Coordinates of C-alpha atoms in Angstrom, one line a residue:
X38 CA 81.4 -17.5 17.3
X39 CA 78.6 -14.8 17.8
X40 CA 79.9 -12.1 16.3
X41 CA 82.1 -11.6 12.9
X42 CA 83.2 -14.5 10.7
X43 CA 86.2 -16.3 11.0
X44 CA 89.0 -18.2 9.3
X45 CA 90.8 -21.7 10.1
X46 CA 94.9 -21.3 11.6
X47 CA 95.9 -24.5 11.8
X48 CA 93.2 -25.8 14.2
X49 CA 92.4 -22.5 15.5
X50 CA 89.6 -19.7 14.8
X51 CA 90.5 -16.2 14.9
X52 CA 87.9 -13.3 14.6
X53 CA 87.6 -11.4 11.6
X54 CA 86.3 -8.0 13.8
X55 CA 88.4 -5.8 16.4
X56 CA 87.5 -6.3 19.9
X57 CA 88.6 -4.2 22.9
X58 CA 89.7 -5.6 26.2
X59 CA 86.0 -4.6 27.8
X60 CA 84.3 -5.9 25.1
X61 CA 86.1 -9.1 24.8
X62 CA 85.4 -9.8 28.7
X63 CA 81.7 -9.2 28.3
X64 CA 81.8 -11.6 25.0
X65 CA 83.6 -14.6 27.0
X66 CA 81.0 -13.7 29.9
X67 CA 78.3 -14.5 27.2
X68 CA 79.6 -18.0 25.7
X69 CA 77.5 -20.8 26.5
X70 CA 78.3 -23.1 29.6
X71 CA 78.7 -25.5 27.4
X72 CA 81.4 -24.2 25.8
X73 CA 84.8 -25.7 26.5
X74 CA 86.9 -24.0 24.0
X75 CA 89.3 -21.6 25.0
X76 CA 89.4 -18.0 24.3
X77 CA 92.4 -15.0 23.9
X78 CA 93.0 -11.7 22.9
X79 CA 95.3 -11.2 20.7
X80 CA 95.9 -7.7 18.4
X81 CA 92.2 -6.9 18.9
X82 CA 91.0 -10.8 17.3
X83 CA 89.6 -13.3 19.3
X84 CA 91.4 -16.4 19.0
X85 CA 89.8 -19.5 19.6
X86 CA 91.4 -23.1 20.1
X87 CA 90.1 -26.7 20.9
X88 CA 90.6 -28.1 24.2
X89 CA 93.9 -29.6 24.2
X90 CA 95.1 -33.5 23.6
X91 CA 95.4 -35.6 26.4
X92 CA 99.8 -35.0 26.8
X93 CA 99.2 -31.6 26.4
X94 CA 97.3 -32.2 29.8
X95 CA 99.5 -33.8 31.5
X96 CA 102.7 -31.5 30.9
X97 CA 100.8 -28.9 31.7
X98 CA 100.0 -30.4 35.3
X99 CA 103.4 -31.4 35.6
X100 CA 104.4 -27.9 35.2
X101 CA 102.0 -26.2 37.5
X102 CA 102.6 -29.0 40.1
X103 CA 107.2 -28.8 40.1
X104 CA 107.1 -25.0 39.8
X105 CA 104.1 -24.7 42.5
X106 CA 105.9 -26.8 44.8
X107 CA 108.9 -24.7 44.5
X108 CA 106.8 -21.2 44.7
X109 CA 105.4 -22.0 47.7
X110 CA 107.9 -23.5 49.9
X111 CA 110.2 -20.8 48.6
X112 CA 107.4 -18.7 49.5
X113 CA 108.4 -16.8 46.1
X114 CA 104.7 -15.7 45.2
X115 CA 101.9 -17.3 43.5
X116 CA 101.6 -19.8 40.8
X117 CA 98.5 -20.4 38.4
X118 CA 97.1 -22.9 35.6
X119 CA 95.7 -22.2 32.0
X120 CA 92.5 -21.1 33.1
X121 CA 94.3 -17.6 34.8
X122 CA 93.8 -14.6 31.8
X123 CA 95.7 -11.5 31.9
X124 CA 94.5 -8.4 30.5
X125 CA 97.7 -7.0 29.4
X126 CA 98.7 -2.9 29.1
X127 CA 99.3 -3.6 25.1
X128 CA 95.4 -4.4 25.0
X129 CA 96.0 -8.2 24.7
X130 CA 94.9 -10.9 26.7
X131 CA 96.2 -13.9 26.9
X132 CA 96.2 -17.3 29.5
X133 CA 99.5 -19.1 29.5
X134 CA 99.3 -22.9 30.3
X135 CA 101.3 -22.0 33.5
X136 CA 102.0 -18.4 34.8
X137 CA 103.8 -16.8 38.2
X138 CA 103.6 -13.7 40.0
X139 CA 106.6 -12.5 42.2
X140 CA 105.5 -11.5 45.7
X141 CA 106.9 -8.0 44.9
X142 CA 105.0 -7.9 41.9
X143 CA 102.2 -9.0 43.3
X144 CA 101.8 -6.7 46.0
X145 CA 102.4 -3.7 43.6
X146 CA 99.4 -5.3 42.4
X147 CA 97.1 -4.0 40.7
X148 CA 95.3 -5.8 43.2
X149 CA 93.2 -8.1 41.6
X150 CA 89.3 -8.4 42.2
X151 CA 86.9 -11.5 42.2
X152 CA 85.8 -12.6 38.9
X153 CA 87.9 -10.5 37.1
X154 CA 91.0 -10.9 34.6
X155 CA 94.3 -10.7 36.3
X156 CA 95.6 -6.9 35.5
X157 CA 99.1 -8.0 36.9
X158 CA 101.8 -8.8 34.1
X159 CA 103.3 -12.1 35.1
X160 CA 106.7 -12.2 35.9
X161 CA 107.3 -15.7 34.3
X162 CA 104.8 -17.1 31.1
X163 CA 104.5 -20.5 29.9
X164 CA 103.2 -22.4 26.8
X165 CA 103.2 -25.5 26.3
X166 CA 103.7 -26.2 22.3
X167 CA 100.6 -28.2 20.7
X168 CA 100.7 -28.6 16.3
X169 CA 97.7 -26.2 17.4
X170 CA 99.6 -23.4 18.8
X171 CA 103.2 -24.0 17.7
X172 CA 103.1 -20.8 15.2
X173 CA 101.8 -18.5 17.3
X174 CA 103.7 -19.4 20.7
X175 CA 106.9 -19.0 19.0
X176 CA 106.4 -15.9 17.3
X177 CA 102.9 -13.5 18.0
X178 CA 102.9 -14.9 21.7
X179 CA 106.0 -14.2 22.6
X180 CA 105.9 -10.6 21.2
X181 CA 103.1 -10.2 23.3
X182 CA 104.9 -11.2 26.3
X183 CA 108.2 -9.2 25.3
X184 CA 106.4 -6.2 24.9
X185 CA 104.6 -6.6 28.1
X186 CA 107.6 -6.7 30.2
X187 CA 107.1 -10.6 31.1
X188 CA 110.5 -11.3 32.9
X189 CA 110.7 -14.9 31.8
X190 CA 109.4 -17.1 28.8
X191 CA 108.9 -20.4 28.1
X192 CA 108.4 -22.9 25.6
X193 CA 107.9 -26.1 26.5
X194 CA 108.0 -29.0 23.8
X195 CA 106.5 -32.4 24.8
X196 CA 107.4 -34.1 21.0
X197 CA 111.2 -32.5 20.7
X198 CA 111.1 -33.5 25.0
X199 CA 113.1 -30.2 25.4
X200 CA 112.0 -26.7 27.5
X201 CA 113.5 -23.3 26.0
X202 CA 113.4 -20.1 28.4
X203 CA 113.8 -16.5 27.4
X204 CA 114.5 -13.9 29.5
X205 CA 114.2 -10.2 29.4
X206 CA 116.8 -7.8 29.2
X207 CA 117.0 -4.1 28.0
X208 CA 113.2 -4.8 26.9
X209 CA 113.9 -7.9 24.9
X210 CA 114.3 -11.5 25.1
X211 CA 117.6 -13.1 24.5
X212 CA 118.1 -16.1 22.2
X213 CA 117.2 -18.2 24.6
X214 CA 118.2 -21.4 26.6
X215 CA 117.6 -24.7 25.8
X216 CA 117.0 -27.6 28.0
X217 CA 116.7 -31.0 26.7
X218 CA 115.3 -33.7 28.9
X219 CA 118.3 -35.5 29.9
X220 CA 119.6 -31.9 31.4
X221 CA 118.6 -30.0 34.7
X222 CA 116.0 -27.4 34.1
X223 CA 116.9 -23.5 35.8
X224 CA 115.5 -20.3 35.9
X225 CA 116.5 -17.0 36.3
X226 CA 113.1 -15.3 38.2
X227 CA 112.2 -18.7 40.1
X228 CA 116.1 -18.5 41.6
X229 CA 117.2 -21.8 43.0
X230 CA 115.2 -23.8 41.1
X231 CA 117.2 -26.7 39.5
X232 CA 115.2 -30.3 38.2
X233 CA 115.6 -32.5 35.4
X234 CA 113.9 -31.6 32.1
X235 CA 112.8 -34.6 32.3
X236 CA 110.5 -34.7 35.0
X237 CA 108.3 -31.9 32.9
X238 CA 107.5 -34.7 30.3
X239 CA 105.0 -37.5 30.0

């Protein structure tokens, strides 16, 4: 990294200097074009991690392509990959391996403009749990998106094969539901939807 030292978690590098929101956009606007790593905000660090293994991949495409399918002929609202950040009101940002935006959230907006971070909380957040990321999905990522107001969070775990989804009520997540691969997968923002776990998995 250019600027500040920084210290191994687990596979990931996390900067040992604060960065705000602006300064962390013009940083990632600065990395070479060579560089395939991936980059978040997280409590003013800069958190680095390796592109991802090969099943990671593939869940994560599995993902995008059951709940885009459902978004869009529900016309529910829009649905994006890993590469979608969000610049969060707590001063984070953060791209989920899957995200989507309710039409009514959406169109509150605000509206979003070319090139730029999304400035739109999503209404449902997911990660996709790697031996890379495990520690901070579970706990500093979902803080994030509890304190953000993200309607719906999920974890989804290719090596246990199960999904677990949080929802928000009274400005906290519950304990959560889980869904093991041999059970159908449902949702409480993306309402209707109802497909075996199974079919998230490689």
């Amino acid at each position: 990294m250019k600027s500040g030292a920084v210290r191994v978690a687990e596979t990931a590098f996390i900067s040992t200097e604060t960065f705000t929101q602006k300064r962390f956009k013009g940083w990632v606007e600065n990395r070479p074009t060579g560089d395939i790593n991936r980059y978040e905000l997280a409590s003013g660090k800069i958190v680095m991690t390796p592109p991802a293994a090969w099943e990671h991949a593939e869940v994560e495409a599995r993902v995008i392509r059951i709940l885009g399918d459902f978004v869009t002929k529900q016309n529910l609202g829009k649905m994006f990959g890993s590469s979608a950040g969000y610049e969060l009101p707590s001063g984070d940002t953060l791209e989920p391996d899957a995200s989507f935006i309710s039409r009514e959230r959406w169109s509150k907006g605000p509206q979003p403009r070319r090139g730029q971070f999304l400035k739109i909380v999503p209404t449902l957040a997911v990660e996709i749990i790697s031996p890379a990321t495990a520690r901070r999905d579970r706990i500093e990522k979902k803080r994030i998106y509890e304190a953000n107001g993200v309607d719906e969070y999920w974890l989804v775990d290719p090596h246990r094969r199960e999904i677990t989804g949080f929802h928000l009520a009274g400005g906290k997540y519950d304990d959560g539901n889980r869904f093991e691969a041999r059970q159908k997968l449902r949702s409480e923002v993306l309402v209707g939807l109802e497909v075996p776990a199974r079919l998230l998995f490689a």
